[in-house]
Amino acid sequence: MDEQSELKLREEHLCHGGAVRFYEHPSTTLGLAARFGLFLPPAALAGEKVPVVYVLAGLTCTDETFLIKSAVLAEAARLGLALVAPDTSPRGAGVPGEDTDWDMGTGAGFYLDATQEPWRKHYRMESYITRELPALVEAAFPLDGEKRGITGHSMGGHGALVHALRAPAFWKSVSAFAPIVHPSAVPWGEKAFSAYLGLDRATWRKYDTVCLLEDGFRHPSTILVDQGDADQFLERELQPWHLEKAAAAAGQPLTLRRHAQYDHSYWFVQSFAVDHLRHHAAILGKVG
Amino acid sequence: MDEQSELKLREEHLCHGGAVRFYEHPSTTLGLAARFGLFLPPAALAGEKVPVVYVLAGLTCTDETFLIKSAVLAEAARLGLALVAPDTSPRGAGVPGEDTDWDMGTGAGFYLDATQEPWRKHYRMESYITRELPALVEAAFPLDGEKRGITGHSMGGHGALVHALRAPAFWKSVSAFAPIVHPSAVPWGEKAFSAYLGLDRATWRKYDTVCLLEDGFRHPSTILVDQGDADQFLERELQPWHLEKAAAAAGQPLTLRRHAQYDHSYWFVQSFAVDHLRHHAAILGKVG
């Protein structure tokens, strides 16, 4: 198929009987080459169509981070879950200043479509992860698009929650690690949204989990969120109590677990990542 | 105690109920600052003295590599095993050319004590990992020196096998991933040993697993080795059949597992690392 012919395999490694692969392809959405990681469990290598969880990484990370650091591939192999790991922003867009700050521009796409100059041409990670990438990988590999979940860490947790709430029939299961739940009200989000979306805060609401819940968006499955209490970004950027309150007011099923002494790192993510895969597998196993 | 006061904690993260820590300390053996990683399982954090496995990384790696990429901390936590991860060479020794090649000098200490100029002042990883580091960490943390194992990957597998054979009462359990088993006869070893040890090959034998077995060295416990058949270094550098033959001739118990399609990467290591921890735990559990 056409999509497959544009996929350039950069690396492949057998792992837990499955395959870890890193691809590059020309993204029409981003107008640039884009990279993603893929884990195919043994069942998929044997030709079976398998459920798939998209894993979104956080600020400064890449398509490699989650697959290398989440320590979750043994369980993905066992459960028969594929993982798709997109990059966190376009790369090489050439926007002035995009490489100056670690929380804006490169590595910090926030999984939205920018509407403002000079970002709007290339910074279109929303369309990329919700349309181009699923269409591409689900045509090229034995992935069951009817059993599709999404998770992420920090900025990636924000992306997972936002897109699952806005398209619950598309993303049938959702979870997050230490997500940015109310970006409109915290420094990371205010900085990025002002630049990418402009100063009219009404346009920010569709990229803000708490606002989406306030505005009537719901997900039929329980949202699983883990959060470390020693997270260095807890008070300033993450503020999970806003999610707790909004979900309760909205009647959105939410399991928010707080973990004493855990910080924001992938050492925290890997400590609970197996639980997340089981959460997705349990929901996706009942679908279709 | 004195040792502890010289330990500078660089990072600490809770992980699977245990603690991942990265330390720096002034090494008297190396004459330089040295770094190591440490995983303390929950039992150790609760004050219990626990068995400890030293994990040696391969060429180009650091004190962080094995802990980040082996995906083994959940099992170490469950088994109550501590892990100590030294660096792969001294850093900043200032030897001319030490940063030129990835298989010599920095990142490539080969776990030996160099006897030749200009290496012999600082390149003393043998004394560091077999004496200074165990003395330091076993005084500073609740580690049971009577229950001490060693493992490693590639160059680190070489280090684990060599030192376990030479001091089987010190290293009570041993395993390796894709080890260099006969460095005297392969390009990596010939290059490094010529520089570090000089051209008299008789001096190389104590750093060569196959030669040690030929020379009468034995380990009382079974040696576990995993090797991928799609390893890009299999034929040129690793040649596990030499180990198989030497162990058989020597009556050394060896479990050498060959794995079709697995390569040399940590994706291979993580696929079998849990088996290695269980191997160590089973042997160390019967000691003392």
Coordinates of C-alpha atoms in Angstrom, one line a residue:
Chain A
M1 CA 0.0 0.0 0.0
D2 CA 1.0 3.6 -0.5
E3 CA 1.4 4.5 3.1
Q4 CA 3.7 1.6 3.8
S5 CA 6.0 2.5 0.9
E6 CA 6.7 5.8 2.5
L7 CA 7.7 4.2 5.8
K8 CA 11.4 4.1 6.3
L9 CA 12.5 1.6 8.9
R10 CA 15.3 3.1 10.9
E11 CA 15.8 0.4 13.5
E12 CA 14.3 -3.0 14.4
H13 CA 15.0 -5.1 17.5
L14 CA 13.4 -8.3 18.7
C15 CA 12.2 -7.8 22.3
H16 CA 10.2 -10.1 24.5
G17 CA 9.3 -12.1 21.4
G18 CA 7.8 -9.0 19.8
A19 CA 9.4 -6.3 17.7
V20 CA 10.5 -2.8 18.6
R21 CA 10.8 -0.6 15.5
F22 CA 11.6 3.0 14.8
Y23 CA 10.3 4.6 11.6
E24 CA 10.5 7.8 9.7
H25 CA 8.1 9.0 7.1
P26 CA 7.2 12.2 5.2
S27 CA 4.2 13.7 7.2
T28 CA 1.8 15.6 5.0
T29 CA 0.2 17.1 8.1
L30 CA 3.4 18.4 9.6
G31 CA 5.1 19.2 6.2
L32 CA 8.2 17.5 7.5
A33 CA 9.7 14.1 8.1
A34 CA 8.3 12.6 11.3
R35 CA 9.5 9.7 13.4
F36 CA 7.6 7.2 15.6
G37 CA 8.3 4.1 17.6
L38 CA 6.3 0.9 17.4
F39 CA 6.1 -2.2 19.5
L40 CA 4.4 -5.2 17.9
P41 CA 3.7 -8.0 20.4
P42 CA 4.3 -11.6 19.3
A43 CA 0.7 -12.1 18.3
A44 CA 1.0 -9.3 15.8
L45 CA 4.2 -10.7 14.4
A46 CA 2.2 -13.9 13.9
G47 CA -0.3 -11.9 11.8
E48 CA -3.1 -11.4 14.3
K49 CA -4.8 -8.0 14.5
V50 CA -4.1 -6.6 17.9
P51 CA -5.4 -3.8 20.1
V52 CA -3.1 -0.7 20.1
V53 CA -2.3 1.9 22.7
Y54 CA -0.8 5.2 21.6
V55 CA 1.8 6.5 24.1
L56 CA 2.4 10.2 24.2
A57 CA 5.7 11.5 25.8
G58 CA 6.3 14.7 27.7
L59 CA 8.3 17.9 27.2
T60 CA 11.8 17.4 25.8
C61 CA 11.1 13.7 24.9
T62 CA 11.1 11.9 21.6
D63 CA 9.5 8.9 19.9
E64 CA 12.1 6.7 21.7
T65 CA 11.5 7.8 25.3
F66 CA 8.5 5.9 26.4
L67 CA 9.6 2.6 24.7
I68 CA 13.0 2.8 26.3
K69 CA 12.1 4.0 29.7
S70 CA 8.6 2.7 30.6
A71 CA 9.8 -0.9 31.2
V72 CA 6.5 -2.1 29.9
L73 CA 7.3 -4.2 26.9
A74 CA 7.3 -7.6 28.7
E75 CA 3.7 -6.9 29.7
A76 CA 2.7 -5.5 26.3
A77 CA 4.0 -8.8 24.8
R78 CA 2.1 -10.9 27.3
L79 CA -1.2 -8.9 26.9
G80 CA -0.8 -8.8 23.1
L81 CA -1.0 -5.0 23.0
A82 CA 0.8 -2.9 20.3
L83 CA 2.2 0.5 21.3
V84 CA 2.7 3.4 18.9
A85 CA 4.9 6.2 20.2
P86 CA 4.9 9.5 18.2
D87 CA 7.3 12.3 18.6
T88 CA 6.5 15.3 20.8
S89 CA 6.6 18.0 18.1
P90 CA 7.6 18.5 14.6
R91 CA 11.4 18.7 14.1
G92 CA 13.3 21.2 12.0
A93 CA 10.3 23.4 11.3
G94 CA 12.7 26.4 11.2
V95 CA 10.4 28.6 13.4
P96 CA 12.6 31.3 15.0
G97 CA 13.2 30.5 18.6
E98 CA 11.7 27.0 18.5
D99 CA 14.9 25.6 20.0
T100 CA 15.4 28.3 22.6
D101 CA 13.2 27.0 25.4
W102 CA 12.6 23.4 26.5
D103 CA 8.9 24.0 27.1
M104 CA 8.1 25.7 23.8
G105 CA 8.7 24.7 20.2
T106 CA 10.8 21.6 19.5
G107 CA 9.9 18.8 21.9
A108 CA 6.9 20.7 23.1
G109 CA 4.1 20.5 20.6
F110 CA 1.3 20.0 23.2
Y111 CA -0.6 17.8 20.8
L112 CA -2.6 20.7 19.4
D113 CA -2.9 22.4 16.0
A114 CA -1.4 25.9 16.2
T115 CA -3.5 28.7 14.8
Q116 CA -1.0 31.5 15.1
E117 CA 2.0 32.6 13.1
P118 CA 4.8 31.5 12.9
W119 CA 3.7 28.1 14.3
R120 CA 0.6 27.2 12.4
K121 CA 2.3 25.8 9.3
H122 CA 4.1 22.9 11.0
Y123 CA 3.0 22.7 14.6
R124 CA 0.0 20.4 13.9
M125 CA 0.5 17.5 16.3
E126 CA -3.2 17.2 17.0
S127 CA -4.0 16.4 13.3
Y128 CA -0.9 14.2 13.2
I129 CA -1.6 12.0 16.2
T130 CA -5.4 11.8 15.8
R131 CA -5.6 11.4 12.0
E132 CA -2.5 10.9 9.9
L133 CA -0.5 8.6 12.2
P134 CA -3.4 6.2 13.1
A135 CA -4.4 6.0 9.4
L136 CA -0.8 5.3 8.4
V137 CA 0.1 2.7 11.0
E138 CA -3.3 0.9 11.1
A139 CA -3.1 0.4 7.3
A140 CA 0.5 -0.7 7.4
F141 CA 0.5 -3.1 10.5
P142 CA -1.9 -5.6 12.0
L143 CA -3.5 -3.1 14.4
D144 CA -7.2 -3.2 15.3
G145 CA -8.5 0.3 15.0
E146 CA -11.6 -0.7 16.8
K147 CA -9.5 -1.4 19.9
R148 CA -7.5 1.8 20.2
G149 CA -6.4 3.4 23.5
I150 CA -4.3 6.4 24.4
T151 CA -2.0 7.2 27.3
G152 CA 0.8 9.6 28.0
H153 CA 3.1 11.3 30.5
S154 CA 3.0 14.9 31.6
M155 CA 2.4 16.9 28.4
G156 CA 1.6 13.5 26.9
G157 CA -0.9 12.9 29.6
H158 CA -2.5 16.2 28.7
G159 CA -2.7 15.0 25.1
A160 CA -4.2 11.6 26.0
L161 CA -6.9 13.1 28.2
V162 CA -7.9 15.9 25.8
H163 CA -8.1 13.7 22.7
A164 CA -9.9 10.9 24.5
L165 CA -12.5 13.2 25.9
R166 CA -13.1 14.9 22.5
A167 CA -13.2 11.6 20.6
P168 CA -14.3 8.8 22.9
A169 CA -15.5 6.5 20.1
F170 CA -12.0 6.8 18.5
W171 CA -9.9 6.4 21.7
K172 CA -11.8 3.7 23.6
S173 CA -9.5 3.6 26.6
V174 CA -7.5 6.3 28.3
S175 CA -5.0 6.8 31.1
A176 CA -2.3 9.3 32.0
F177 CA 0.8 9.6 34.2
A178 CA 1.3 12.9 36.0
P179 CA -0.7 14.8 33.3
I180 CA -1.1 18.6 32.8
V181 CA -4.8 18.6 33.5
H182 CA -5.6 22.4 33.4
P183 CA -3.0 23.9 31.1
S184 CA -5.0 27.2 30.7
A185 CA -4.3 27.9 34.4
V186 CA -0.6 27.0 34.7
P187 CA 2.7 28.4 33.4
W188 CA 3.6 25.7 30.9
G189 CA 0.2 25.8 29.3
E190 CA -0.2 29.6 29.4
K191 CA 3.1 30.0 27.7
A192 CA 2.5 27.4 25.0
F193 CA -1.2 28.2 24.3
S194 CA -0.5 32.0 24.1
A195 CA 2.0 31.3 21.4
Y196 CA 0.3 28.5 19.5
L197 CA -3.4 29.6 19.9
G198 CA -3.2 33.3 20.6
L199 CA -4.6 35.3 23.5
D200 CA -8.3 34.5 23.2
R201 CA -8.7 32.0 26.0
A202 CA -12.0 30.7 24.6
T203 CA -9.9 28.9 22.0
W204 CA -7.9 27.1 24.7
R205 CA -10.8 25.2 26.2
K206 CA -10.8 22.4 23.7
Y207 CA -7.1 21.7 24.7
D208 CA -7.8 21.7 28.5
T209 CA -9.0 18.6 30.2
V210 CA -10.7 20.4 33.1
C211 CA -12.4 22.8 30.7
L212 CA -13.6 20.0 28.5
L213 CA -15.2 18.3 31.5
E214 CA -16.8 21.6 32.4
D215 CA -18.1 21.9 28.8
G216 CA -19.8 18.5 28.8
F217 CA -17.2 16.2 27.3
R218 CA -17.1 12.7 28.8
H219 CA -15.4 9.4 28.3
P220 CA -17.5 6.3 28.8
S221 CA -14.7 4.3 30.3
T222 CA -12.9 5.0 33.6
I223 CA -9.9 7.3 33.2
L224 CA -6.9 6.0 35.1
V225 CA -4.4 8.6 36.4
D226 CA -1.3 8.1 38.5
Q227 CA 0.4 11.0 40.2
G228 CA 3.5 11.1 42.4
D229 CA 3.2 13.3 45.5
A230 CA 6.9 14.2 45.4
D231 CA 6.5 15.4 41.8
Q232 CA 8.5 18.6 41.4
F233 CA 5.9 20.0 39.1
L234 CA 2.8 19.0 41.2
E235 CA 1.9 22.4 42.6
R236 CA 2.9 24.6 39.8
E237 CA 2.0 22.7 36.6
L238 CA 0.0 19.6 37.3
Q239 CA -2.6 20.4 40.1
P240 CA -4.5 17.1 39.9
W241 CA -7.1 18.4 42.3
H242 CA -8.6 20.4 39.5
L243 CA -9.2 17.1 37.5
E244 CA -10.6 15.4 40.6
K245 CA -13.1 18.2 41.2
A246 CA -14.1 18.6 37.5
A247 CA -14.6 14.8 37.1
A248 CA -16.7 14.6 40.3
A249 CA -18.8 17.5 39.1
A250 CA -19.2 16.0 35.7
G251 CA -19.9 12.4 36.8
Q252 CA -16.8 11.3 34.8
P253 CA -15.5 8.0 36.1
L254 CA -11.9 8.6 37.3
T255 CA -9.4 6.6 39.2
L256 CA -6.8 9.1 40.4
R257 CA -4.1 7.5 42.5
R258 CA -1.6 9.6 44.5
H259 CA 1.7 8.0 45.3
A260 CA 3.8 9.2 48.2
Q261 CA 7.4 9.9 47.5
Y262 CA 7.2 9.4 43.7
D263 CA 8.5 12.1 41.5
H264 CA 7.9 13.2 37.9
S265 CA 10.4 10.9 36.2
Y266 CA 10.1 7.7 34.1
W267 CA 11.2 5.9 37.3
F268 CA 7.7 6.8 38.5
V269 CA 6.1 6.0 35.2
Q270 CA 7.7 2.6 35.0
S271 CA 6.5 1.8 38.6
F272 CA 2.9 1.9 37.5
A273 CA 3.0 1.4 33.7
V274 CA 2.0 -2.2 33.9
D275 CA -1.2 -1.2 35.7
H276 CA -2.0 1.1 32.8
L277 CA -1.5 -1.5 30.1
R278 CA -3.8 -3.8 32.1
H279 CA -6.4 -1.0 32.3
H280 CA -6.3 -0.6 28.6
A281 CA -6.3 -4.3 27.8
A282 CA -9.3 -4.8 30.1
I283 CA -11.4 -2.1 28.4
L284 CA -10.2 -2.9 24.8
G285 CA -10.8 -6.6 25.4
K286 CA -14.5 -5.9 25.9
V287 CA -14.8 -3.7 22.7
G288 CA -16.1 -4.9 19.4
Chain B
M1 CA 31.3 6.4 58.4
D2 CA 34.1 7.9 56.3
E3 CA 33.1 6.2 53.1
Q4 CA 29.6 7.5 53.3
S5 CA 30.7 11.1 53.9
E6 CA 32.5 11.1 50.5
L7 CA 29.5 9.9 48.7
K8 CA 27.7 12.7 46.8
L9 CA 24.1 11.8 45.9
R10 CA 23.5 13.2 42.5
E11 CA 19.9 11.9 41.9
E12 CA 17.4 9.8 43.8
H13 CA 14.0 8.4 42.5
L14 CA 11.5 6.1 44.1
C15 CA 10.9 3.2 41.8
H16 CA 8.8 0.1 42.3
G17 CA 8.9 0.9 46.1
G18 CA 12.7 0.9 46.1
A19 CA 15.1 3.7 45.4
V20 CA 17.2 4.4 42.3
R21 CA 20.2 6.5 43.2
F22 CA 23.2 7.9 41.3
Y23 CA 26.3 8.8 43.3
E24 CA 29.7 10.4 42.7
H25 CA 32.7 9.9 44.9
P26 CA 36.4 10.5 44.8
S27 CA 38.0 7.2 43.8
T28 CA 41.4 6.6 45.3
T29 CA 41.9 3.7 42.9
L30 CA 41.2 5.6 39.8
G31 CA 42.6 8.9 41.1
L32 CA 39.5 10.6 39.7
A33 CA 35.8 11.2 40.6
A34 CA 33.8 8.1 39.8
R35 CA 30.1 7.6 39.4
F36 CA 27.8 4.6 40.1
G37 CA 24.2 3.8 40.1
L38 CA 22.4 1.9 42.9
F39 CA 19.0 0.2 43.2
L40 CA 17.9 -0.5 46.7
P41 CA 14.8 -2.7 46.9
P42 CA 12.0 -2.0 49.4
A43 CA 13.5 -4.5 51.8
A44 CA 16.7 -2.5 51.9
L45 CA 14.9 0.8 52.5
A46 CA 13.2 -0.9 55.4
G47 CA 16.7 -1.6 56.9
E48 CA 17.1 -5.2 55.9
K49 CA 20.5 -6.4 54.6
V50 CA 19.9 -7.6 51.1
P51 CA 21.8 -9.6 48.5
V52 CA 23.5 -7.5 45.8
V53 CA 24.3 -8.0 42.1
Y54 CA 26.9 -5.8 40.5
V55 CA 25.9 -5.0 36.9
L56 CA 28.6 -4.2 34.4
A57 CA 27.7 -2.3 31.2
G58 CA 29.4 -2.5 27.8
L59 CA 31.4 -0.3 25.5
T60 CA 30.2 3.3 25.4
C61 CA 27.9 2.9 28.3
T62 CA 27.8 4.5 31.7
D63 CA 26.6 4.0 35.3
E64 CA 23.1 4.8 34.1
T65 CA 22.7 2.4 31.1
F66 CA 21.8 -0.9 32.8
L67 CA 19.4 0.7 35.3
I68 CA 17.6 2.6 32.6
K69 CA 17.5 0.0 29.9
S70 CA 17.4 -3.4 31.5
A71 CA 13.7 -3.1 32.6
V72 CA 14.5 -5.2 35.6
L73 CA 13.8 -3.1 38.6
A74 CA 10.3 -4.4 39.2
E75 CA 11.8 -7.9 39.5
A76 CA 14.7 -6.7 41.7
A77 CA 12.2 -5.0 44.0
R78 CA 10.1 -8.2 44.2
L79 CA 13.1 -10.5 44.8
G80 CA 14.7 -8.1 47.3
L81 CA 17.9 -7.7 45.3
A82 CA 20.1 -4.6 45.3
L83 CA 21.9 -3.6 42.1
V84 CA 25.2 -1.7 41.9
A85 CA 26.1 -0.3 38.5
P86 CA 29.6 1.1 38.1
D87 CA 30.8 3.2 35.2
T88 CA 32.6 1.5 32.3
S89 CA 35.9 3.4 32.6
P90 CA 37.5 6.3 34.4
R91 CA 36.3 9.7 33.1
G92 CA 38.6 12.6 32.3
A93 CA 41.9 10.8 32.9
G94 CA 43.5 13.1 30.2
V95 CA 45.2 10.2 28.4
P96 CA 45.9 11.4 24.8
G97 CA 43.5 9.7 22.4
E98 CA 41.2 8.3 25.1
D99 CA 38.2 9.9 23.5
T100 CA 39.1 9.1 19.9
D101 CA 37.8 5.5 19.6
W102 CA 34.6 4.2 21.1
D103 CA 36.2 0.8 21.8
M104 CA 39.3 2.2 23.7
G105 CA 39.8 4.6 26.5
T106 CA 36.7 6.4 27.8
G107 CA 33.8 4.0 28.1
A108 CA 36.0 1.0 27.4
G109 CA 37.9 0.2 30.5
F110 CA 37.5 -3.6 30.1
Y111 CA 37.4 -4.1 33.9
L112 CA 41.2 -4.6 34.1
D113 CA 44.1 -2.8 35.7
A114 CA 46.3 -1.3 32.9
T115 CA 50.0 -2.0 33.2
Q116 CA 51.2 0.2 30.3
E117 CA 51.8 3.9 29.9
P118 CA 49.9 6.2 29.5
W119 CA 47.0 4.1 30.8
R120 CA 48.2 2.6 34.0
K121 CA 47.7 5.6 36.4
H122 CA 43.9 5.9 36.0
Y123 CA 42.7 2.9 34.0
R124 CA 42.3 0.6 37.0
M125 CA 38.7 -0.6 36.7
E126 CA 39.6 -4.1 38.0
S127 CA 40.7 -2.8 41.4
Y128 CA 37.8 -0.3 41.4
I129 CA 35.0 -2.8 40.8
T130 CA 36.5 -5.7 42.8
R131 CA 37.8 -3.8 45.8
E132 CA 37.1 -0.1 46.2
L133 CA 33.5 -0.1 45.1
P134 CA 32.3 -3.1 47.0
A135 CA 34.0 -1.9 50.2
L136 CA 32.5 1.5 49.8
V137 CA 28.9 0.6 49.0
E138 CA 28.7 -2.4 51.4
A139 CA 29.8 -0.2 54.2
A140 CA 27.4 2.6 53.3
F141 CA 24.3 0.7 52.5
P142 CA 22.5 -2.4 53.8
L143 CA 24.1 -4.8 51.4
D144 CA 25.0 -8.4 52.3
G145 CA 28.6 -8.9 51.1
E146 CA 28.1 -12.6 51.7
K147 CA 25.5 -12.7 49.0
R148 CA 27.2 -10.9 46.2
G149 CA 26.7 -11.7 42.5
I150 CA 27.9 -10.2 39.2
T151 CA 26.5 -9.9 35.7
G152 CA 27.2 -7.7 32.7
H153 CA 26.6 -7.1 29.0
S154 CA 29.1 -7.5 26.2
M155 CA 32.4 -5.9 27.6
G156 CA 30.6 -6.1 31.0
G157 CA 29.8 -9.7 30.5
H158 CA 33.5 -10.2 30.0
G159 CA 34.2 -8.4 33.2
A160 CA 31.6 -10.5 35.1
L161 CA 32.9 -13.8 33.9
V162 CA 36.5 -13.0 34.4
H163 CA 36.2 -11.7 37.9
A164 CA 33.8 -14.4 39.0
L165 CA 36.1 -17.1 37.8
R166 CA 39.1 -15.5 39.5
A167 CA 37.3 -14.9 42.8
P168 CA 34.4 -17.3 43.1
A169 CA 34.2 -17.0 46.9
F170 CA 33.8 -13.2 46.5
W171 CA 31.3 -13.3 43.5
K172 CA 29.0 -16.2 44.5
S173 CA 26.7 -16.0 41.4
V174 CA 27.5 -15.0 37.9
S175 CA 25.8 -14.5 34.6
A176 CA 26.3 -12.6 31.4
F177 CA 24.5 -11.2 28.3
A178 CA 26.4 -11.5 25.0
P179 CA 29.8 -11.5 26.7
I180 CA 33.2 -11.1 25.0
V181 CA 34.4 -14.6 26.1
H182 CA 37.8 -14.8 24.4
P183 CA 39.1 -11.2 24.1
S184 CA 42.7 -12.3 23.4
A185 CA 41.5 -13.7 20.0
V186 CA 39.1 -11.0 18.8
P187 CA 39.6 -7.4 17.5
W188 CA 38.1 -5.5 20.5
G189 CA 40.2 -7.4 23.0
E190 CA 43.4 -7.4 20.9
K191 CA 43.2 -3.7 20.5
A192 CA 42.4 -2.9 24.1
F193 CA 44.7 -5.5 25.7
S194 CA 47.7 -4.5 23.5
A195 CA 47.3 -0.9 24.7
Y196 CA 46.4 -1.6 28.4
L197 CA 48.5 -4.7 29.0
G198 CA 51.3 -4.6 26.4
L199 CA 52.2 -7.2 23.8
D200 CA 53.1 -10.1 26.0
R201 CA 50.0 -12.2 25.6
A202 CA 50.8 -14.3 28.7
T203 CA 49.6 -11.3 30.7
W204 CA 46.3 -11.3 28.9
R205 CA 45.2 -14.7 30.1
K206 CA 43.9 -13.6 33.5
Y207 CA 41.5 -11.3 31.6
D208 CA 40.2 -13.9 29.2
T209 CA 37.4 -16.2 30.3
V210 CA 38.3 -19.0 27.9
C211 CA 42.0 -18.8 29.0
L212 CA 41.0 -18.8 32.6
L213 CA 39.0 -22.0 32.1
E214 CA 41.9 -23.5 30.3
D215 CA 44.1 -22.5 33.2
G216 CA 42.1 -24.3 35.8
F217 CA 39.8 -21.5 37.1
R218 CA 36.3 -22.6 38.0
H219 CA 33.1 -21.2 39.5
P220 CA 31.1 -23.5 41.8
S221 CA 27.8 -22.2 40.6
T222 CA 26.3 -22.6 37.1
I223 CA 27.2 -19.7 34.8
L224 CA 24.2 -18.4 32.9
V225 CA 24.8 -16.8 29.5
D226 CA 22.3 -15.5 27.0
Q227 CA 23.3 -14.8 23.4
G228 CA 21.3 -13.5 20.5
D229 CA 21.9 -15.2 17.2
A230 CA 21.3 -12.0 15.2
D231 CA 23.9 -10.2 17.3
Q232 CA 25.9 -8.0 14.9
F233 CA 29.1 -8.8 16.9
L234 CA 28.5 -12.6 17.2
E235 CA 31.1 -13.9 14.7
R236 CA 33.7 -11.2 15.0
E237 CA 33.8 -10.3 18.7
L238 CA 31.8 -12.7 20.8
Q239 CA 32.2 -16.2 19.5
P240 CA 30.3 -18.0 22.3
W241 CA 31.4 -21.4 21.0
H242 CA 34.8 -20.9 22.5
L243 CA 33.1 -20.6 25.9
E244 CA 31.0 -23.6 25.3
K245 CA 34.0 -25.7 24.4
A246 CA 36.2 -24.5 27.2
A247 CA 33.5 -25.0 29.8
A248 CA 32.8 -28.5 28.6
A249 CA 36.5 -29.4 28.6
A250 CA 36.8 -27.9 32.1
G251 CA 33.7 -29.4 33.6
Q252 CA 32.4 -25.9 34.4
P253 CA 28.6 -25.8 34.7
L254 CA 27.3 -23.5 32.0
T255 CA 23.9 -22.7 30.7
L256 CA 24.4 -21.0 27.4
R257 CA 21.2 -20.1 25.7
R258 CA 21.1 -19.0 22.1
H259 CA 18.1 -16.9 21.0
A260 CA 17.1 -16.7 17.3
Q261 CA 16.7 -13.2 15.9
Y262 CA 17.9 -11.3 19.0
D263 CA 20.6 -8.7 18.5
H264 CA 23.2 -7.1 20.7
S265 CA 21.1 -4.3 22.1
Y266 CA 19.5 -3.7 25.5
W267 CA 16.2 -4.7 23.8
F268 CA 17.8 -8.2 23.9
V269 CA 19.1 -7.7 27.4
Q270 CA 15.7 -6.7 28.8
S271 CA 14.1 -9.7 27.2
F272 CA 16.1 -12.1 29.5
A273 CA 17.2 -9.9 32.4
V274 CA 14.5 -11.2 34.7
D275 CA 15.8 -14.7 34.2
H276 CA 19.2 -13.5 35.2
L277 CA 18.0 -11.9 38.4
R278 CA 16.2 -15.1 39.3
H279 CA 19.3 -17.1 38.6
H280 CA 21.3 -14.8 41.0
A281 CA 18.5 -14.8 43.7
A282 CA 18.3 -18.6 43.6
I283 CA 22.0 -19.0 44.2
L284 CA 22.4 -16.2 46.7
G285 CA 19.4 -17.4 48.6
K286 CA 21.2 -20.6 49.4
V287 CA 24.4 -18.9 50.6
G288 CA 25.4 -18.2 54.2

